[in-house]
XYZ file of C-alpha atoms in Angstrom:
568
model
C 98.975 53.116 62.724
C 97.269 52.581 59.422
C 93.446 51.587 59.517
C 91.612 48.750 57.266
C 88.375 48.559 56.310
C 86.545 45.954 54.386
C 83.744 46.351 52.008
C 80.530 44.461 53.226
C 81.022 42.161 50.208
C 84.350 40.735 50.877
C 84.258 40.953 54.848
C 85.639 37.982 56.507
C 83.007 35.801 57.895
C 83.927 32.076 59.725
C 85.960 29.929 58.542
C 87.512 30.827 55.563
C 86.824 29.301 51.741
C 89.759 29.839 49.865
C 93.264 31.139 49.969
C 92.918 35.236 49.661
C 89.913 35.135 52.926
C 92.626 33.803 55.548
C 92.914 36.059 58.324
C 96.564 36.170 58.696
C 96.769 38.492 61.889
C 94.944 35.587 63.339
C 97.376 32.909 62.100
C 100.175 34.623 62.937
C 99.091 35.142 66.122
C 97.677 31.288 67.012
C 101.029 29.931 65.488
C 103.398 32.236 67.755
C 101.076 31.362 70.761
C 101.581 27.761 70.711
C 105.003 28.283 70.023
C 105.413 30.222 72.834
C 104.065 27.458 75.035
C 106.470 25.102 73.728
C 109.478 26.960 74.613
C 108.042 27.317 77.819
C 107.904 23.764 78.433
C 111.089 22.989 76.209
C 112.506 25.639 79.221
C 110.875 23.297 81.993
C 111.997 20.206 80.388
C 108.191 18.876 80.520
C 108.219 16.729 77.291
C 105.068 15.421 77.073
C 103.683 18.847 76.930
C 106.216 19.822 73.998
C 105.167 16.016 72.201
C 101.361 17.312 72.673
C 101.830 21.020 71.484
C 103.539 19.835 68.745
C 101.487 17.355 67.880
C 98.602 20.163 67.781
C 100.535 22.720 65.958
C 101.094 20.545 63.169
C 97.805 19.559 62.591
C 96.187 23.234 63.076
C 95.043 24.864 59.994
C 96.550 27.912 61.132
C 99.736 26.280 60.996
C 99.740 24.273 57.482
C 98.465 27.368 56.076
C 101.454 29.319 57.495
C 103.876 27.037 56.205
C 102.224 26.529 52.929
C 102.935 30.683 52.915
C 106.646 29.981 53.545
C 107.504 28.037 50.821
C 105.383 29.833 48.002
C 106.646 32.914 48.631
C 110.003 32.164 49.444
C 113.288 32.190 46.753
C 112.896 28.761 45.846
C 109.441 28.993 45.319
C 109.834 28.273 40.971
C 111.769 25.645 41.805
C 110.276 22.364 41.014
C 111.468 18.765 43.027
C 111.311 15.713 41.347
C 107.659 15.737 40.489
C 107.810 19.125 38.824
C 104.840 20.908 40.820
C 104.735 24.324 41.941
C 101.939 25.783 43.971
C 101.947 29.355 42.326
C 98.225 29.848 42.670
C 95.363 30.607 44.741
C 93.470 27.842 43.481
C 97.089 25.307 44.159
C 97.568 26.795 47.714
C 94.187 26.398 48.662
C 93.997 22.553 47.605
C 97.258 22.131 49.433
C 95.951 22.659 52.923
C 94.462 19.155 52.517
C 97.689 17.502 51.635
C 99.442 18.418 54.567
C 98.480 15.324 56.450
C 100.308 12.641 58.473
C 98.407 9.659 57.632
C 99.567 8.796 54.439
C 102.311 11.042 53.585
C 105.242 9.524 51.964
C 108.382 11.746 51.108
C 109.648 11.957 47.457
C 113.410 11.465 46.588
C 115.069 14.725 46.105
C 116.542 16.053 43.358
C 120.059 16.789 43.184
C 121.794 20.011 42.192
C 125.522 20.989 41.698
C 126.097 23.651 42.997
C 130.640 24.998 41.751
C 132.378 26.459 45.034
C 135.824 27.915 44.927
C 137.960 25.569 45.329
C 136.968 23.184 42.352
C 134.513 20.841 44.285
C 130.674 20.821 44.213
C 128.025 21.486 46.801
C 125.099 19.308 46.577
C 122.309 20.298 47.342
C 118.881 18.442 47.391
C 115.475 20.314 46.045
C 112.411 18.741 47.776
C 108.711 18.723 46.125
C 106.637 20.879 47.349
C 104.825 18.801 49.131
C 107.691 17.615 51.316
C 109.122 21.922 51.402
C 105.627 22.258 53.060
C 105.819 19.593 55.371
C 109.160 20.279 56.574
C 108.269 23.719 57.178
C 105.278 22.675 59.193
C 107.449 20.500 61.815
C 109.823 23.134 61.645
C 107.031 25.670 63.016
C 107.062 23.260 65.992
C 110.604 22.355 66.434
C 111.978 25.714 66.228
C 110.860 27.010 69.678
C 112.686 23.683 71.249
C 115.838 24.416 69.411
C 116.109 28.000 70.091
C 115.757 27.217 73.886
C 118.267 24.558 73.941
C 120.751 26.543 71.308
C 124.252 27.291 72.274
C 124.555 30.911 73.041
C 127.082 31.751 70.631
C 125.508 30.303 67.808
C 124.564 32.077 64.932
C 123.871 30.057 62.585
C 120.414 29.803 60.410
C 119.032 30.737 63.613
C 116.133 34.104 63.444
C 117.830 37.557 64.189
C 121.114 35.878 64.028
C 124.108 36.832 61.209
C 127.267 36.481 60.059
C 127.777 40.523 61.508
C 126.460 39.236 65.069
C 129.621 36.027 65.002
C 132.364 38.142 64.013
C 131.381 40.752 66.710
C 131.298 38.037 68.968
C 135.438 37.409 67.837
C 136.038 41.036 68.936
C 134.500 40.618 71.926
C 136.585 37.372 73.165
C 139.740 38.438 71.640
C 139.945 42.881 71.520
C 141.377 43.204 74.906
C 145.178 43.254 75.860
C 144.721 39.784 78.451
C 142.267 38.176 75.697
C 143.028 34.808 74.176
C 146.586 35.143 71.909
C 145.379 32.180 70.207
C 142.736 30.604 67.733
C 141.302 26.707 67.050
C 140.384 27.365 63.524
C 137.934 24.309 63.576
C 135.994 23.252 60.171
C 133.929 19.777 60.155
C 134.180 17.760 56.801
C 130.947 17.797 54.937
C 128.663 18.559 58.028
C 125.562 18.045 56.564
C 126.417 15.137 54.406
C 127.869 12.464 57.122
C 125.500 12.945 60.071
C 124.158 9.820 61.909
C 120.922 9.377 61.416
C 120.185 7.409 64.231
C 121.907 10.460 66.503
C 118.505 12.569 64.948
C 116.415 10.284 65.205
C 116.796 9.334 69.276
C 117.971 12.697 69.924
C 115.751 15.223 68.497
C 112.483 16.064 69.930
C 110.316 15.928 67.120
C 107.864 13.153 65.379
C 110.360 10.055 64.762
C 108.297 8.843 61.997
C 108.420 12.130 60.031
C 111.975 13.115 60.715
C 112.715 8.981 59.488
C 111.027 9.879 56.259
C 113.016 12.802 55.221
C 116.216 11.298 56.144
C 115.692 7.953 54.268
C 114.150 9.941 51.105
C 117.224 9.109 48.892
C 118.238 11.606 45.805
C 117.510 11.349 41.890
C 120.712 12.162 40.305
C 122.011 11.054 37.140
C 118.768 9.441 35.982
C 118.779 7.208 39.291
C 117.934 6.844 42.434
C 120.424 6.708 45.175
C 119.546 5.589 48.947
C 120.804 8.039 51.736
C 122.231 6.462 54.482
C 123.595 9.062 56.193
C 123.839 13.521 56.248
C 120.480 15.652 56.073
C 119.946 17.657 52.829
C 121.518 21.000 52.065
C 118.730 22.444 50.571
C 116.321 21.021 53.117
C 114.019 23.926 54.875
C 114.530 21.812 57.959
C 117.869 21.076 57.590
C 119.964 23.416 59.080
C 117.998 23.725 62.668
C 119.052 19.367 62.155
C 122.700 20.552 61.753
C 122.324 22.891 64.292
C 120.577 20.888 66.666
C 123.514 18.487 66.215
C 126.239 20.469 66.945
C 124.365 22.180 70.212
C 126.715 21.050 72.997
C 129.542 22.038 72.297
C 129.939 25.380 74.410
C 128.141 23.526 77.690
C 130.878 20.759 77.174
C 134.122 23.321 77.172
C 132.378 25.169 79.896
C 132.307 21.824 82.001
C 136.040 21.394 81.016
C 137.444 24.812 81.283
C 135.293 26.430 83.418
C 131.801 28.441 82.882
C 131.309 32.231 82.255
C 133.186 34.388 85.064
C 134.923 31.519 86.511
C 138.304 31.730 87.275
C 139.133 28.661 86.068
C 137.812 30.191 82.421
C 139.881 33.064 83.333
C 142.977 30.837 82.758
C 142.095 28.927 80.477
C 140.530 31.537 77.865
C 138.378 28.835 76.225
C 135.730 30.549 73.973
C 133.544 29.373 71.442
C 132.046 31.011 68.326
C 129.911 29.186 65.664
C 127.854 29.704 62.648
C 126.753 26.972 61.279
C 129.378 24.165 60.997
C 132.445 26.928 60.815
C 133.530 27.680 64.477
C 136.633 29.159 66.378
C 137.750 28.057 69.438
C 139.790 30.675 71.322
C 142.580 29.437 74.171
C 145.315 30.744 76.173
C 148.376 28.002 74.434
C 148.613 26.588 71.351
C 149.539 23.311 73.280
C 146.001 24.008 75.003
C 144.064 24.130 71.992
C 145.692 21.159 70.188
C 145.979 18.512 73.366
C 143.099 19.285 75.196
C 140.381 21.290 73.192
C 140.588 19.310 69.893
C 140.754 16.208 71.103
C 137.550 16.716 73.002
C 135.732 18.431 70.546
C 136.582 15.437 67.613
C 135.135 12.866 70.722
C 131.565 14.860 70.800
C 131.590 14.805 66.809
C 132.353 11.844 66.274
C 129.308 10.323 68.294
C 126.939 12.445 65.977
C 129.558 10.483 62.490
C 130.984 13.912 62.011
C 134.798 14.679 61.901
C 136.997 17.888 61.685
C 138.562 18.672 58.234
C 142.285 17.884 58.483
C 142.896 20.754 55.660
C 140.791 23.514 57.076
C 141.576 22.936 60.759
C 144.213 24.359 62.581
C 145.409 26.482 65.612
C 146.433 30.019 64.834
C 148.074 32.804 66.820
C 146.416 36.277 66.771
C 148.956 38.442 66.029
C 149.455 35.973 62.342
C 145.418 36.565 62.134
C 142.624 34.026 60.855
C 139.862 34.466 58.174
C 136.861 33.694 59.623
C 133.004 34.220 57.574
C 134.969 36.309 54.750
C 137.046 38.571 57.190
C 140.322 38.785 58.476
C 140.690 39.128 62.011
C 144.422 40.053 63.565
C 146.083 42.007 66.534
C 148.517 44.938 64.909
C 150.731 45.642 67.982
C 148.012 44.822 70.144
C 145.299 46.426 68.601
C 142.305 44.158 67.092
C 141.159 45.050 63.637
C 138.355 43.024 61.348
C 138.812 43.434 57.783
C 137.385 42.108 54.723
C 139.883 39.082 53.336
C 141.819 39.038 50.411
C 140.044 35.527 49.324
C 136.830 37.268 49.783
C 137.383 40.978 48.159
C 139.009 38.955 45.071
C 135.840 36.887 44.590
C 134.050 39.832 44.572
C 135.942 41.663 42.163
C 135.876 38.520 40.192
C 132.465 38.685 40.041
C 132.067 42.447 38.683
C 134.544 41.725 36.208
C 132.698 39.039 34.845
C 129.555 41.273 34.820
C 131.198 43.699 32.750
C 133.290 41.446 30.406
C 129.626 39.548 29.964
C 128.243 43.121 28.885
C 130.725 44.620 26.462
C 128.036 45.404 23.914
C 125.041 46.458 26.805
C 123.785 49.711 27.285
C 125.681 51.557 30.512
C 122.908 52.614 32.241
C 122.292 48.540 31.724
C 125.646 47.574 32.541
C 125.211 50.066 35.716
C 121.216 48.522 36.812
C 123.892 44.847 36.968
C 126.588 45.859 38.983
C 124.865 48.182 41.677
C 123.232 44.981 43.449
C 126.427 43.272 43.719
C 128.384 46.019 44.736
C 125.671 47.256 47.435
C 125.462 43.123 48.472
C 129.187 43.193 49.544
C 129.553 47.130 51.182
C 126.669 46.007 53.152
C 128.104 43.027 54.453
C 131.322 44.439 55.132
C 130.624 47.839 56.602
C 130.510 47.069 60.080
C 134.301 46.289 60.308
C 137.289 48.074 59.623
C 136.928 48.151 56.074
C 137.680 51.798 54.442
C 140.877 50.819 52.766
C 139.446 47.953 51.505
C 136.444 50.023 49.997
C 138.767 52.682 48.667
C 140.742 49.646 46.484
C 137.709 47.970 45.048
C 136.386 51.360 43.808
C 139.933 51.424 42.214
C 140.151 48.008 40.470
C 136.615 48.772 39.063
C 137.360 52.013 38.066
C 140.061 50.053 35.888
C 137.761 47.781 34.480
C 135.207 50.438 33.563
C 137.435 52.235 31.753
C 138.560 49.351 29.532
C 135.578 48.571 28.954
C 134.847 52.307 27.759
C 138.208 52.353 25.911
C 137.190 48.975 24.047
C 134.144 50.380 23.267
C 135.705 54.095 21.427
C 139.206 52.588 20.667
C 139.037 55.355 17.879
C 138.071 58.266 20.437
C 140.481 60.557 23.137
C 140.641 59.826 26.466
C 139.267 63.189 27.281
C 135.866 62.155 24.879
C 135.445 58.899 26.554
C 135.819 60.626 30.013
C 132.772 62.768 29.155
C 130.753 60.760 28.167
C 130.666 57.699 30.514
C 131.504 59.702 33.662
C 130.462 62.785 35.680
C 130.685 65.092 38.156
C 128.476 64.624 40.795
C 127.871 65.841 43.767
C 131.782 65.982 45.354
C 133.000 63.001 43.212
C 134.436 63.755 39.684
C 134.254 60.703 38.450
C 130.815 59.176 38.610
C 130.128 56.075 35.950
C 127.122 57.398 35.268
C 124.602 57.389 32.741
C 121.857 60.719 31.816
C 118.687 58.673 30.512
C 114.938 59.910 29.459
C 111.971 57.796 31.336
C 108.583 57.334 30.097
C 107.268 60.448 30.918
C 109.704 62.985 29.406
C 111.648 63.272 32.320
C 115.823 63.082 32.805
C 117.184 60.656 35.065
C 120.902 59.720 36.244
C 121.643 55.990 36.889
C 124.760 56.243 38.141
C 127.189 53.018 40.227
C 127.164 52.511 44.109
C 131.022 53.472 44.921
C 132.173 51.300 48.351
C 133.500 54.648 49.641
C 130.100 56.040 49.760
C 129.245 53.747 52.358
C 129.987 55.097 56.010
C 131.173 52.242 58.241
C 129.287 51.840 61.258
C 129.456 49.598 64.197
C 127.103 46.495 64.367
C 124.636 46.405 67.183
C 125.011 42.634 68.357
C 122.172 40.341 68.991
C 122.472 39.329 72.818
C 123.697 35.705 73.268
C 120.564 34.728 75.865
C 118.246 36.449 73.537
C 115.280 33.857 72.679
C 112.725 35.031 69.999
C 110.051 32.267 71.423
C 110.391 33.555 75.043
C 107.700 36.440 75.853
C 110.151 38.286 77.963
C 112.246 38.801 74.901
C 109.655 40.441 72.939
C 109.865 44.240 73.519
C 113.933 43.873 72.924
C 113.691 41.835 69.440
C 110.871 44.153 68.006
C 113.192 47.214 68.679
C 116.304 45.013 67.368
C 114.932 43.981 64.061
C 113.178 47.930 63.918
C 116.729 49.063 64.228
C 118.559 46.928 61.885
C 115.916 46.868 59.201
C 115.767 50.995 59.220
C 119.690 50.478 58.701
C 119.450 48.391 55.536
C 116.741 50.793 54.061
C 119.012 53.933 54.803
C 119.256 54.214 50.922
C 115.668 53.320 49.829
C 114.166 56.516 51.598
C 110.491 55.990 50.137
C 110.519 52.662 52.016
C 112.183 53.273 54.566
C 109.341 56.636 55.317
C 106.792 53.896 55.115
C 108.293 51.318 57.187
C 108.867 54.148 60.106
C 105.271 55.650 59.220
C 103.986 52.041 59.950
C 106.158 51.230 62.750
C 107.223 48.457 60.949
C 104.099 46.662 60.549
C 102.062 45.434 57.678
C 99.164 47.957 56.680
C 96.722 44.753 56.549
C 97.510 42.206 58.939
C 99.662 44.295 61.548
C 102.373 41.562 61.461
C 106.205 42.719 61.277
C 107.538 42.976 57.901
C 110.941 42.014 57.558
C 113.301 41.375 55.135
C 112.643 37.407 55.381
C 108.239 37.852 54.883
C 109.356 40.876 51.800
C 106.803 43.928 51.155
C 105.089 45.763 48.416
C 104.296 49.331 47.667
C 100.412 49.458 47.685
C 98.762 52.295 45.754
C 95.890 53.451 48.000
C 94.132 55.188 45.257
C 95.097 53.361 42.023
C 97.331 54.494 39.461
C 94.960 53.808 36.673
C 92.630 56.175 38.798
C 94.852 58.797 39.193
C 97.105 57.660 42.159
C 100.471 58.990 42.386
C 103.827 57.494 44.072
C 103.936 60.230 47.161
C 104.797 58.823 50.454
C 100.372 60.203 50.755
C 99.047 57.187 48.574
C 101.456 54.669 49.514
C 101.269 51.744 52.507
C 103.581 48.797 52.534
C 101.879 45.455 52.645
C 103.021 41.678 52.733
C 102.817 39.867 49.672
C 99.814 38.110 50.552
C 98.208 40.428 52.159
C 98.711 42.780 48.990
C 96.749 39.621 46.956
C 94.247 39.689 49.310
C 93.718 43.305 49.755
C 93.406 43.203 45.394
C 91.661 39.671 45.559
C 89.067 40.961 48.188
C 88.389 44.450 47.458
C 89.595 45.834 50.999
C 89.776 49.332 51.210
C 92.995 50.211 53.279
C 93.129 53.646 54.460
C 96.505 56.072 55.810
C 95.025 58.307 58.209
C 97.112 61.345 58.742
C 99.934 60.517 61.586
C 101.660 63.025 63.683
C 105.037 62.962 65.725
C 106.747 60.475 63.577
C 110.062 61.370 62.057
């Protein structure tokens, strides 16, 4: 593993006095004790313990300072609430600490975004100050562990080490065989997290009633006013969606008491089986009578308790041989075979989008045009390339190939077809026609930017998260490190020079030894600097968190790569 050493100048000493001197090993390490604690109690349903370990996470330092982290390093993070302040420095992070504080606090009103979706409606979504971001992600450090515990099993919703990849592998595990479920409870609730009961959070969720009370009651600026919230918990919320989630958990312990629990016979006739993520869940049965009389009827009886309803549009029982889209996929038997494939809706949105791209850029430069699309593109093979989705691939390379070349032929209209060919595309390893563009860098050198093709992708089989799993429960932890080892090494398969450091490192921060993941980011840290002479080999390069890369600069830490053997 990689080695640190600090200079005697900038070694850490006590407590520490501003923002780059936090030991963050040790943070990470108090916070994730406690938490484990919590679960362990949550487990032994001892809630006075939980109220007490909660109550001393929240007011830890090690735990404001961890959630201050979270929010100013997050996506959101230049996004000002209502009061227009952003902690972006040292100096603001540091003076932050003190404002994480019970006594006193009062949330701000949020402020409201519209957000278009696809069918002509808005999303709202609510932006919190930073102040209330911070404090939200502080209970949420303490409520977390409880809701993971109590979570439905196959749930995988805005839940850690959970995905969209893990539900729909879930659907092919209820429904691939022959005797499986023939059909579906496509089940959508109307406007989840605008219309829940506040009163159902408050008395039902085990975390500080004043706090939760605040956030709930915070009301929205929109339009130049003020508007009071009676009702629903923020989209945009950091705490929001464990709320949501936390609402909904029930559901699979209250078919199970109806139609029978895992390997029961009585679930053997019934073929009740749930999948969720998020507020979007199917409900799999062996009638259509079954799914309609019995199942629905229950399941609008436990939502409407929490002031939530199903969505008479969206909601509706399917057979499994007509398919379903579920998450952006199609899922159908073909003569009793079960296939997954990217939906039309879904591969015409993203077409959509690349057409808009390159309409936007009929003037741009191709290798710019090329540095646009190849995020988008990558964004959407990635997602789909777990399921049966080479034909799919094959036609979107197609339809942009189309577009390209009107947007080549607009460009020349005076020029052949053969002129235009040869000079937007080449040959390339064994495709013929690469978009691709030959380009000189800053030092003299050629380089090819050249467009992610779908077909390039290989698909490969998604290694599902295991429905007991529980990040918060030591007995867990060998199986997630190795989980989140494999599936981040999958989505770096095609950035090799991180990838080599994130296997050199065993996927651990050069600095504070904590996992990096795709949620905390990285940066490529120069061990001996470029302005002194430091190159970009895989030699003079260490990932670090973005922190700990500002501390490491801030602090004057020398981190050193001692030579390691045995590792591929």
């Amino acid at each position: 593993m990689t080695s640190v050493s600090l200079t005697a100048e900038s070694a850490f000493s006590g407590r520490p006095e501003h923002w780059h001197q936090i030991d963050w090993k040790h943070v990470n390490q108090t916070v994730r004790g406690i938490q484990i604690r919590i679960a362990k109690a949550t487990k032994e349903e001892d809630w006075r313990k939980v109220k007490a370990l909660q109550r001393f996470l929240t007011r830890s330092f090690c735990g404001r300072v961890l959630a201050i982290r979270r929010v100013t390093e997050n996506q959101g993070r230049r996004t000002p609430g209502v009061d227009g302040v952003l902690w972006s420095t040292p100096e603001a992070k540091w003076a932050a600490i003190g404002q994480l504080k019970r006594r006193g606090y009062r949330a701000l009103p949020l402020r409201r975004v519209r957000i278009p979706k696809a069918n002509g409606k808005e999303r709202l979504l609510g932006i919190p100050t930073m102040q209330d971001r911070a404090m939200q992600a502080l209970y949420l450090l303490a409520l977390q562990p409880v809701s993971e515990t109590r979570a439905d099993r196959d749930s995988y919703g805005f839940r850690p080490d959970r995905s969209t990849a893990d539900a729909i592998m879930q659907c092919y595990m209820l429904l691939r065989k022959k005797g499986s479920a023939q059909w579906v409870l496509e089940a959508d609730i109307k406007g989840c997290f605008d219309h829940i009961d506040h009163q159902w959070l408050i008395d039902n969720v085990p975390m500080d009633k004043l706090m939760l009370r605040k956030w709930l009651k915070a009301g929205v600026v929109d339009m130049g006013r003020v508007w009071k919230t009676e009702e629903g918990t923020p989209q945009g919320g950091i705490i929001s969606p464990t709320l949501a989630n936390m609402a909904l958990d029930g559901i699979e312990a209250l078919l199970a008491q109806h139609f029978g629990a895992k390997g029961s016979k009585k679930l053997r006739q019934y073929k009740v089986g749930l999948v969720r993520y998020a507020d979007d869940f199917v409900i799999t049965g062996s009638s259509k009578e079954l799914l309609e009389n019995e199942v629905k009827p229950l399941i609008e009886k436990f939502l409407a308790v929490r002031g939530l309803k199903l969505s008479v549009e969206k909601t509706q029982v399917t057979h499994i041989n007509h398919g379903f889209d579920f998450l952006g996929w199609t899922v159908r038997k073909y003569q009793s075979k079960l296939l997954i494939k990217p939906s039309r809706k879904n591969t015409k949105a993203f077409l959509t989008k690349c057409r808009d791209v390159i309409n936007a850029n009929k003037s741009a430069k191709q290798e710019n045009l090329i540095h646009r699309l190849n995020p988008i593109i990558r964004g959407w093979v990635n997602y789909h390339k777990h399921q049966v989705a080479s034909d799919a691939f094959a036609r979107v390379d197609a339809q942009l190939w189309h577009a390209l070349w009107r947007w080549a032929r607009r460009r020349h209209s005076k020029k052949g077809k053969r002129w235009i060919a040869s000079r937007y595309w080449q040959h390339i390893d064994n495709r013929l026609w690469t978009f691709a563009d030959t380009t000189i860098d800053d030092l003299g050198a050629e380089k090819t930017v050249k467009l992610v093709y779908a077909t390039d992708t290989k698909i490969k089989r998604h290694t599902k998260v295991k429905s007991e799993a529980n990040p918060f429960d030591p007995e867990w932890e060998l199986y997630f490190e190795e989980l989140r080892g494999k599936r981040m090494r999958d989505s770096l398969q095609y950035r090799r020079r991180v990838n080599s450091l994130y296997v050199q490192q065993f996927g651990k921060c050069a600095l504070c030894e904590q996992a990096i993941t795709h949620e905390t980011g990285w940066h490529e840290h120069h061990l001996i600097h470029r302005v002194n002479g430091g190159d970009d080999s895989l030699a003079n390069l260490v990932l670090l968190h973005p922190a700990c890369h500002m501390q490491v600069h801030h602090q004057h830490i020398s981190v050193t790569k001692p030579a390691l053997s045995g590792v591929s």
